[in-house]
Short mmCIF file of C-alpha atoms and ligand atoms in Angstrom, two decimals:
data_model
loop_
_atom_site.label_atom_id
_atom_site.label_comp_id
_atom_site.label_asym_id
_atom_site.label_seq_id
_atom_site.Cartn_x
_atom_site.Cartn_y
_atom_site.Cartn_z
CA MET A 63 -59.06 -9.63 1.01
CA GLU A 64 -56.83 -9.45 4.09
CA LYS A 65 -53.82 -7.13 4.23
CA GLY A 66 -50.92 -9.35 2.99
CA ARG A 67 -47.34 -9.50 4.33
CA ILE A 68 -44.40 -8.94 2.05
CA LEU A 69 -41.30 -11.02 1.53
CA LEU A 70 -38.38 -8.80 0.42
CA ALA A 71 -35.66 -10.69 -1.51
CA VAL A 72 -33.37 -8.32 -3.38
CA THR A 73 -29.95 -9.85 -4.13
CA GLY A 74 -27.41 -7.19 -5.00
CA PHE A 75 -29.50 -4.25 -3.71
CA HIS A 76 -29.33 -2.80 -0.21
CA PRO A 77 -32.66 -3.94 1.26
CA GLN A 78 -32.86 -1.48 4.19
CA ARG A 79 -34.43 1.47 2.45
CA TRP A 80 -36.90 -0.81 0.61
CA ARG A 81 -37.80 -2.43 3.87
CA GLU A 82 -38.27 0.90 5.67
CA LEU A 83 -40.50 2.31 2.93
CA LEU A 84 -42.62 -0.82 2.43
CA SER A 85 -43.01 -1.19 6.20
CA ALA A 86 -44.85 2.12 6.24
CA GLU A 87 -48.00 0.20 5.29
CA ARG A 88 -47.26 -3.52 5.70
CA GLU A 89 -45.29 -6.08 7.57
CA VAL A 90 -42.12 -6.94 5.72
CA VAL A 91 -40.04 -10.12 6.11
CA LEU A 92 -36.51 -9.91 4.86
CA GLU A 93 -35.00 -12.92 3.10
CA PRO A 94 -33.42 -15.38 4.23
CA ASP A 95 -36.36 -15.34 6.70
CA GLY A 96 -39.75 -16.07 5.22
CA ALA A 97 -39.23 -19.14 3.09
CA SER A 98 -42.37 -21.35 3.15
CA ASP A 99 -44.15 -18.78 5.42
CA PRO A 100 -47.94 -19.14 4.81
CA SER A 101 -48.55 -15.58 6.05
CA ILE A 102 -46.67 -14.10 3.08
CA THR A 103 -48.83 -12.98 0.14
CA TYR A 104 -46.51 -10.68 -1.85
CA ALA A 105 -42.88 -10.97 -2.84
CA VAL A 106 -40.80 -7.91 -3.81
CA VAL A 107 -37.73 -9.27 -5.60
CA TRP A 108 -34.58 -8.80 -7.57
CA LYS A 109 -32.76 -12.01 -8.58
CA GLN A 110 -34.48 -14.05 -5.89
CA ARG A 111 -32.85 -17.41 -5.14
CA PRO A 112 -34.25 -20.39 -7.07
CA ASN A 113 -37.26 -22.20 -5.49
CA LEU A 114 -37.90 -19.35 -3.01
CA LEU A 115 -41.13 -18.17 -4.55
CA SER A 116 -42.50 -21.70 -5.06
CA SER A 117 -41.99 -22.33 -1.33
CA LEU A 118 -44.59 -19.65 -0.46
CA PRO A 119 -47.98 -21.49 -0.24
CA ASN A 120 -50.12 -18.32 -0.24
CA LEU A 121 -48.23 -16.08 -2.64
CA ARG A 122 -50.67 -13.87 -4.57
CA ALA A 123 -48.35 -11.63 -6.60
CA VAL A 124 -44.71 -10.89 -7.30
CA PHE A 125 -43.34 -7.37 -7.73
CA SER A 126 -40.07 -6.86 -9.61
CA ILE A 127 -38.03 -3.94 -8.44
CA GLY A 128 -36.88 -3.43 -12.04
CA ALA A 129 -38.50 -2.93 -15.41
CA GLY A 130 -36.87 -6.16 -16.61
CA VAL A 131 -38.15 -9.45 -15.24
CA ASP A 132 -35.66 -11.92 -16.72
CA HIS A 133 -34.15 -12.09 -13.19
CA ILE A 134 -37.44 -13.57 -11.97
CA LEU A 135 -38.30 -15.81 -14.84
CA ALA A 136 -34.78 -17.35 -14.77
CA ASP A 137 -36.22 -19.62 -12.06
CA PRO A 138 -38.56 -22.08 -13.85
CA THR A 139 -40.30 -22.93 -10.55
CA VAL A 140 -41.84 -19.44 -10.16
CA PRO A 141 -45.51 -20.10 -9.43
CA ASP A 142 -48.31 -19.04 -11.73
CA VAL A 143 -49.22 -15.79 -9.95
CA PRO A 144 -49.26 -12.31 -11.47
CA ILE A 145 -45.84 -10.69 -11.91
CA VAL A 146 -45.74 -6.90 -11.88
CA LYS A 147 -42.92 -4.97 -13.59
CA VAL A 148 -41.81 -1.43 -12.85
CA VAL A 149 -43.34 1.32 -14.86
CA ALA A 150 -42.55 4.66 -13.23
CA ASP A 151 -41.96 8.18 -14.43
CA ASN A 152 -38.80 8.43 -12.38
CA LEU A 153 -37.23 5.31 -13.93
CA THR A 154 -38.34 6.34 -17.41
CA GLN A 155 -36.78 9.79 -16.90
CA TYR A 156 -33.45 8.24 -15.86
CA MET A 157 -33.41 6.03 -18.95
CA THR A 158 -34.35 8.90 -21.24
CA GLU A 159 -31.48 10.97 -19.78
CA TYR A 160 -29.04 8.11 -20.34
CA VAL A 161 -30.08 7.51 -23.93
CA VAL A 162 -30.12 11.18 -24.87
CA TRP A 163 -26.75 11.75 -23.11
CA ARG A 164 -25.08 8.89 -25.00
CA VAL A 165 -26.64 9.74 -28.37
CA LEU A 166 -25.60 13.40 -28.06
CA ASP A 167 -22.09 12.42 -26.93
CA HIS A 168 -21.58 10.21 -29.98
CA HIS A 169 -23.26 12.70 -32.29
CA ARG A 170 -21.10 15.64 -30.96
CA GLN A 171 -17.91 13.53 -31.09
CA GLY A 172 -17.31 13.36 -27.35
CA MET A 173 -14.84 10.50 -27.71
CA LEU A 174 -12.73 12.37 -30.26
CA TYR A 175 -12.69 15.55 -28.20
CA ARG A 176 -11.73 13.73 -24.97
CA SER A 177 -8.87 12.08 -26.84
CA GLN A 178 -7.78 15.38 -28.42
CA GLN A 179 -7.84 17.12 -25.05
CA LYS A 180 -5.52 14.51 -23.56
CA ARG A 181 -3.06 15.24 -26.33
CA LYS A 182 -3.76 19.06 -26.27
CA ILE A 183 -4.90 19.04 -29.92
CA TRP A 184 -6.94 22.04 -31.14
CA HIS A 185 -8.91 20.67 -34.07
CA GLU A 186 -12.56 21.10 -35.09
CA PRO A 187 -14.04 18.22 -37.09
CA PRO A 188 -17.02 18.90 -39.37
CA GLN A 189 -20.37 19.33 -37.60
CA ARG A 190 -23.51 17.63 -38.87
CA PRO A 191 -27.15 18.45 -38.07
CA ALA A 192 -29.10 15.99 -35.94
CA ASP A 193 -31.54 15.30 -38.77
CA ASP A 194 -28.66 13.69 -40.70
CA ILE A 195 -28.57 10.95 -38.07
CA SER A 196 -31.09 8.11 -37.66
CA VAL A 197 -31.35 6.72 -34.15
CA GLY A 198 -32.95 3.27 -34.21
CA ILE A 199 -34.49 2.13 -30.97
CA MET A 200 -34.69 -1.63 -30.57
CA GLY A 201 -37.57 -2.16 -28.15
CA LEU A 202 -40.18 0.57 -28.59
CA GLY A 203 -41.85 -0.03 -25.21
CA THR A 204 -42.26 2.25 -22.20
CA LEU A 205 -38.57 3.29 -22.10
CA GLY A 206 -37.97 3.25 -25.85
CA ARG A 207 -40.97 5.52 -26.64
CA ALA A 208 -40.01 8.04 -23.97
CA ALA A 209 -36.46 8.29 -25.30
CA ALA A 210 -37.77 8.45 -28.90
CA SER A 211 -39.93 11.44 -28.18
CA VAL A 212 -37.05 13.45 -26.67
CA LEU A 213 -34.74 12.46 -29.56
CA LEU A 214 -37.39 13.62 -32.01
CA SER A 215 -37.65 16.94 -30.26
CA LEU A 216 -33.88 17.36 -30.68
CA GLY A 217 -34.29 16.88 -34.43
CA PHE A 218 -32.95 13.35 -34.85
CA ALA A 219 -34.62 10.99 -37.31
CA VAL A 220 -35.94 8.13 -35.17
CA ASN A 221 -36.68 4.50 -36.11
CA GLY A 222 -38.27 1.96 -33.76
CA TRP A 223 -38.41 -1.83 -33.77
CA SER A 224 -40.82 -3.87 -31.71
CA ARG A 225 -42.39 -7.36 -31.59
CA SER A 226 -45.80 -6.13 -32.70
CA GLU A 227 -46.71 -3.04 -34.76
CA ARG A 228 -46.27 0.07 -32.55
CA PRO A 229 -47.06 3.17 -34.52
CA MET A 230 -45.64 6.43 -33.10
CA LYS A 231 -45.98 9.86 -34.63
CA GLY A 232 -42.77 11.00 -36.23
CA VAL A 233 -41.06 7.61 -35.85
CA SER A 234 -40.50 5.13 -38.67
CA THR A 235 -41.59 1.89 -37.10
CA TYR A 236 -40.71 -1.72 -37.98
CA ALA A 237 -41.96 -4.89 -36.40
CA GLY A 238 -41.07 -8.53 -36.00
CA GLU A 239 -38.44 -10.60 -37.71
CA ALA A 240 -39.39 -9.28 -41.14
CA GLY A 241 -38.83 -5.75 -39.99
CA LEU A 242 -35.40 -6.25 -38.43
CA ILE A 243 -33.10 -5.90 -41.42
CA PRO A 244 -34.93 -2.90 -42.89
CA PHE A 245 -34.81 -1.26 -39.47
CA LEU A 246 -31.06 -1.87 -39.13
CA ASN A 247 -30.37 -0.71 -42.70
CA ALA A 248 -32.01 2.62 -41.88
CA THR A 249 -30.19 3.11 -38.55
CA ASP A 250 -26.93 4.93 -37.70
CA ILE A 251 -27.04 4.80 -33.89
CA LEU A 252 -28.61 1.63 -32.54
CA VAL A 253 -30.12 1.98 -29.08
CA VAL A 254 -31.02 -1.34 -27.47
CA LEU A 255 -33.87 -1.24 -24.98
CA LEU A 256 -35.20 -4.75 -25.38
CA PRO A 257 -36.10 -7.16 -22.58
CA LEU A 258 -34.05 -10.35 -22.30
CA THR A 259 -36.18 -13.29 -23.44
CA PRO A 260 -35.46 -16.56 -25.22
CA ARG A 261 -36.16 -14.74 -28.52
CA THR A 262 -33.90 -11.74 -27.85
CA GLN A 263 -30.91 -13.41 -26.22
CA GLY A 264 -27.74 -12.78 -28.29
CA ILE A 265 -29.62 -10.66 -30.82
CA VAL A 266 -26.97 -7.93 -30.81
CA ASN A 267 -24.35 -10.01 -32.67
CA TYR A 268 -21.85 -9.36 -35.44
CA GLY A 269 -24.32 -10.21 -38.22
CA VAL A 270 -26.86 -7.69 -36.85
CA LEU A 271 -24.25 -4.95 -36.34
CA LYS A 272 -23.06 -5.48 -39.93
CA GLU A 273 -26.51 -4.43 -41.17
CA LEU A 274 -26.33 -0.95 -39.65
CA ARG A 275 -26.14 2.00 -42.03
CA LYS A 276 -22.63 3.31 -42.61
CA ARG A 277 -23.43 6.25 -44.84
CA ASN A 278 -23.80 8.98 -42.29
CA GLY A 279 -22.28 12.13 -40.86
CA LEU A 280 -21.01 10.23 -37.88
CA GLY A 281 -18.35 8.37 -39.90
CA GLY A 282 -19.66 4.97 -38.87
CA SER A 283 -22.38 3.27 -36.87
CA VAL A 284 -22.73 3.32 -33.13
CA LEU A 285 -24.18 0.92 -30.57
CA ILE A 286 -25.79 1.91 -27.28
CA ASN A 287 -27.02 -0.94 -25.10
CA ALA A 288 -28.96 -0.22 -21.92
CA GLY A 289 -31.31 -3.20 -22.12
CA ARG A 290 -29.61 -6.37 -20.90
CA GLY A 291 -26.09 -7.72 -21.26
CA ARG A 292 -27.09 -11.14 -22.56
CA LEU A 293 -28.84 -9.47 -25.53
CA GLN A 294 -25.34 -8.87 -26.89
CA LYS A 295 -22.23 -10.92 -27.65
CA ASP A 296 -19.40 -8.92 -26.05
CA ALA A 297 -16.80 -10.58 -28.30
CA ASP A 298 -18.80 -9.60 -31.44
CA ILE A 299 -18.86 -5.98 -30.32
CA VAL A 300 -15.04 -6.00 -29.92
CA ARG A 301 -14.68 -7.58 -33.34
CA ALA A 302 -17.05 -4.98 -34.89
CA LEU A 303 -15.12 -2.13 -33.28
CA GLU A 304 -11.81 -3.55 -34.47
CA ASP A 305 -12.79 -3.97 -38.09
CA GLY A 306 -14.71 -0.70 -38.37
CA THR A 307 -18.18 -2.28 -38.52
CA LEU A 308 -18.87 -0.12 -35.48
CA LYS A 309 -17.38 3.32 -34.91
CA GLU A 310 -18.09 3.48 -31.16
CA ALA A 311 -20.20 1.97 -28.46
CA SER A 312 -21.78 2.96 -25.10
CA LEU A 313 -22.50 -0.08 -23.00
CA ASP A 314 -24.36 -0.11 -19.68
CA VAL A 315 -24.92 -3.83 -19.60
CA PHE A 316 -22.69 -6.88 -20.26
CA GLU A 317 -22.90 -10.63 -20.71
CA VAL A 318 -21.34 -11.05 -17.25
CA GLU A 319 -21.88 -8.39 -14.54
CA PRO A 320 -19.93 -6.93 -12.93
CA LEU A 321 -17.84 -6.75 -16.13
CA PRO A 322 -14.76 -8.96 -15.48
CA LYS A 323 -11.56 -7.02 -15.08
CA THR A 324 -10.12 -9.10 -17.94
CA SER A 325 -12.68 -7.82 -20.46
CA PRO A 326 -11.13 -5.84 -23.34
CA LEU A 327 -14.20 -3.58 -23.22
CA TRP A 328 -12.89 -1.82 -20.04
CA SER A 329 -9.97 -0.23 -21.82
CA HIS A 330 -11.20 -0.09 -25.40
CA PRO A 331 -10.70 3.49 -26.65
CA LYS A 332 -14.01 3.39 -28.58
CA VAL A 333 -16.15 2.15 -25.71
CA PHE A 334 -17.88 4.05 -22.94
CA VAL A 335 -18.67 1.82 -19.98
CA THR A 336 -21.22 2.37 -17.20
CA PRO A 337 -21.97 -0.27 -14.52
CA HIS A 338 -25.64 -1.11 -15.24
CA ALA A 339 -26.53 2.31 -13.99
CA ALA A 340 -28.65 3.78 -16.86
CA ALA A 341 -31.82 3.79 -14.79
CA THR A 342 -31.64 3.00 -11.12
CA SER A 343 -34.61 1.63 -9.22
CA ASP A 344 -35.12 4.17 -6.51
CA PRO A 345 -37.22 2.83 -3.60
CA VAL A 346 -38.43 6.32 -2.71
CA HIS A 347 -40.33 6.44 -5.99
CA LEU A 348 -41.07 2.77 -6.51
CA ALA A 349 -42.14 1.43 -3.07
CA PRO A 350 -45.25 3.75 -2.90
CA ILE A 351 -46.31 2.51 -6.36
CA MET A 352 -46.09 -1.11 -5.20
CA LEU A 353 -47.98 -0.36 -1.97
CA ARG A 354 -50.72 1.37 -3.98
CA GLN A 355 -51.02 -1.62 -6.29
CA MET A 356 -51.26 -4.07 -3.37
CA ALA A 357 -53.97 -2.01 -1.72
CA ALA A 358 -55.93 -1.78 -5.01
CA PHE A 359 -55.56 -5.52 -5.58
CA GLU A 360 -57.01 -6.19 -2.16
CA ARG A 361 -59.99 -3.97 -2.99
CA GLY A 362 -60.58 -6.25 -5.96
CA GLU A 363 -59.01 -4.01 -8.63
CA LYS A 364 -56.73 -5.33 -11.33
CA LEU A 365 -52.94 -5.22 -11.06
CA GLU A 366 -51.25 -3.05 -13.67
CA ASN A 367 -48.08 -3.57 -15.75
CA LEU A 368 -48.31 -7.33 -15.65
CA VAL A 369 -45.77 -9.58 -17.27
CA ASP A 370 -46.90 -11.77 -20.15
CA ARG A 371 -45.28 -15.07 -19.09
CA ASP A 372 -45.44 -16.53 -22.62
CA ALA A 373 -43.69 -13.51 -24.18
CA GLY A 374 -41.17 -13.39 -21.28
CA TYR A 375 -41.55 -9.68 -20.53
P1 NDP B 740 -41.45 -2.83 -22.31
O1 NDP B 740 -41.95 -4.15 -22.00
O2 NDP B 740 -42.32 -1.63 -22.13
O3 NDP B 740 -40.94 -2.78 -23.83
C1 NDP B 740 -40.21 -3.80 -24.44
C2 NDP B 740 -40.17 -3.53 -25.94
O4 NDP B 740 -39.37 -4.58 -26.52
C3 NDP B 740 -41.54 -3.63 -26.58
O5 NDP B 740 -41.63 -2.66 -27.61
C4 NDP B 740 -41.55 -5.00 -27.20
O6 NDP B 740 -42.36 -5.15 -28.32
C5 NDP B 740 -40.09 -5.14 -27.60
N1 NDP B 740 -39.73 -6.54 -27.78
C6 NDP B 740 -39.79 -7.56 -26.85
N2 NDP B 740 -39.45 -8.73 -27.45
C7 NDP B 740 -39.18 -8.45 -28.75
C8 NDP B 740 -38.76 -9.21 -29.85
N3 NDP B 740 -38.58 -10.56 -29.76
N4 NDP B 740 -38.58 -8.61 -31.05
C9 NDP B 740 -38.81 -7.29 -31.20
N5 NDP B 740 -39.20 -6.47 -30.14
C10 NDP B 740 -39.34 -7.04 -28.96
O7 NDP B 740 -40.09 -2.66 -21.48
P2 NDP B 740 -39.40 -1.34 -20.94
O8 NDP B 740 -39.33 -0.36 -22.03
O9 NDP B 740 -40.03 -0.93 -19.67
O10 NDP B 740 -37.94 -1.91 -20.59
C11 NDP B 740 -37.10 -2.47 -21.55
C12 NDP B 740 -35.93 -3.16 -20.91
O11 NDP B 740 -34.95 -2.18 -20.46
C13 NDP B 740 -36.21 -3.98 -19.65
O12 NDP B 740 -36.78 -5.25 -19.97
C14 NDP B 740 -34.82 -4.09 -18.99
O13 NDP B 740 -34.21 -5.26 -19.51
C15 NDP B 740 -34.10 -2.87 -19.53
N6 NDP B 740 -33.81 -1.94 -18.44
C16 NDP B 740 -32.47 -1.63 -18.17
C17 NDP B 740 -32.16 -0.72 -17.19
C18 NDP B 740 -30.75 -0.33 -16.94
O14 NDP B 740 -30.51 0.35 -15.95
N7 NDP B 740 -29.84 -0.69 -17.77
C19 NDP B 740 -33.20 -0.06 -16.37
C20 NDP B 740 -34.56 -0.41 -16.75
C21 NDP B 740 -34.85 -1.35 -17.72
P3 NDP B 740 -43.99 -4.92 -28.20
O15 NDP B 740 -44.13 -3.44 -28.10
O16 NDP B 740 -44.53 -5.42 -29.48
O17 NDP B 740 -44.43 -5.66 -26.98
C1 OXD B 741 -34.28 -2.79 -14.58
C2 OXD B 741 -32.86 -2.61 -14.40
O1 OXD B 741 -34.67 -3.77 -15.19
O2 OXD B 741 -32.50 -1.73 -13.56
O3 OXD B 741 -35.06 -1.95 -14.12
O4 OXD B 741 -32.04 -3.24 -15.04
#
């Protein structure tokens, strides 16, 4: 197979570093150039514009610069070529850090202490051991499993929920629709690491949050979402925080991004906001992995980390 050219179309990312690194081995065409170009065989994308990929007559594979691929599949005209998602130690490490940071902050009452410090209050609330707390990971895939293993090593009880059965040593696992309510009923801190698909859209709603376990040393249940914003209903989270269904939340993703200035989540005293920054796609780590995959593909080897189009992730 001939050495293919790359179309780089990364809306919302600075393309220069990606271009530089991918150019080390291949010719790279930067969007808006390249549409309909028959010499392009690969597309490296983030939120590509609709109909762009279907305009490329010799496209052989699409590489997402993120672990999530909803931004690609949002365009129904994407041609039937393999789509590769990011699986990389560096990205996994970033996400593990984010999840562990947020779990520990809620567990060790970071919000209370920050508020006390502002008011110069010297007060020590009761401390609870980690094994009193069940962290439930919704989406026990690459990122969920890595976070689960560090949380286990810190002594937390860990639950996991996935589409199919995914046994993991030390983790109480639940699967499919039938497993959802039992999973939630056994969970104090809900960590959402699901992909956005037609089946998961809006899944983090008031009814689901209501099912979380309340009897715990935290004094309420907690939501951490680092998956996708459209998995959740922002208004339901505000409602759940207001009526005590939720004690606190850490949100990295939102229904609309950037989070509109008018959103009550920005200034809510029980919410910790980060700007979709839990795990950044770093081209220094990810571009070489893509180039290696392209070279292997041209030698006739199989592409890895392929998206299942029917499942949507
Ligand atoms: P994986 O594909 O490895 O894992 C996805 C997990 O979700 C799997 O366990 C899968 O089940 C489960 N799942 C999917 N659909 C359902 C469903 N309908 N019901 C129950 N479980 C379901 O993905 P990653 O771990 O690599 O990434 C997860 C998501 O994290 C990405 O899709 C992306 O949206 C988000 N992300 C966010 C970032 C950020 O900075 N905020 C950075 C990187 C990723 P099964 O195991 O049975 O397939
Ligand atoms: C991703 C992301 O999907 O950064 O990797 O959101």
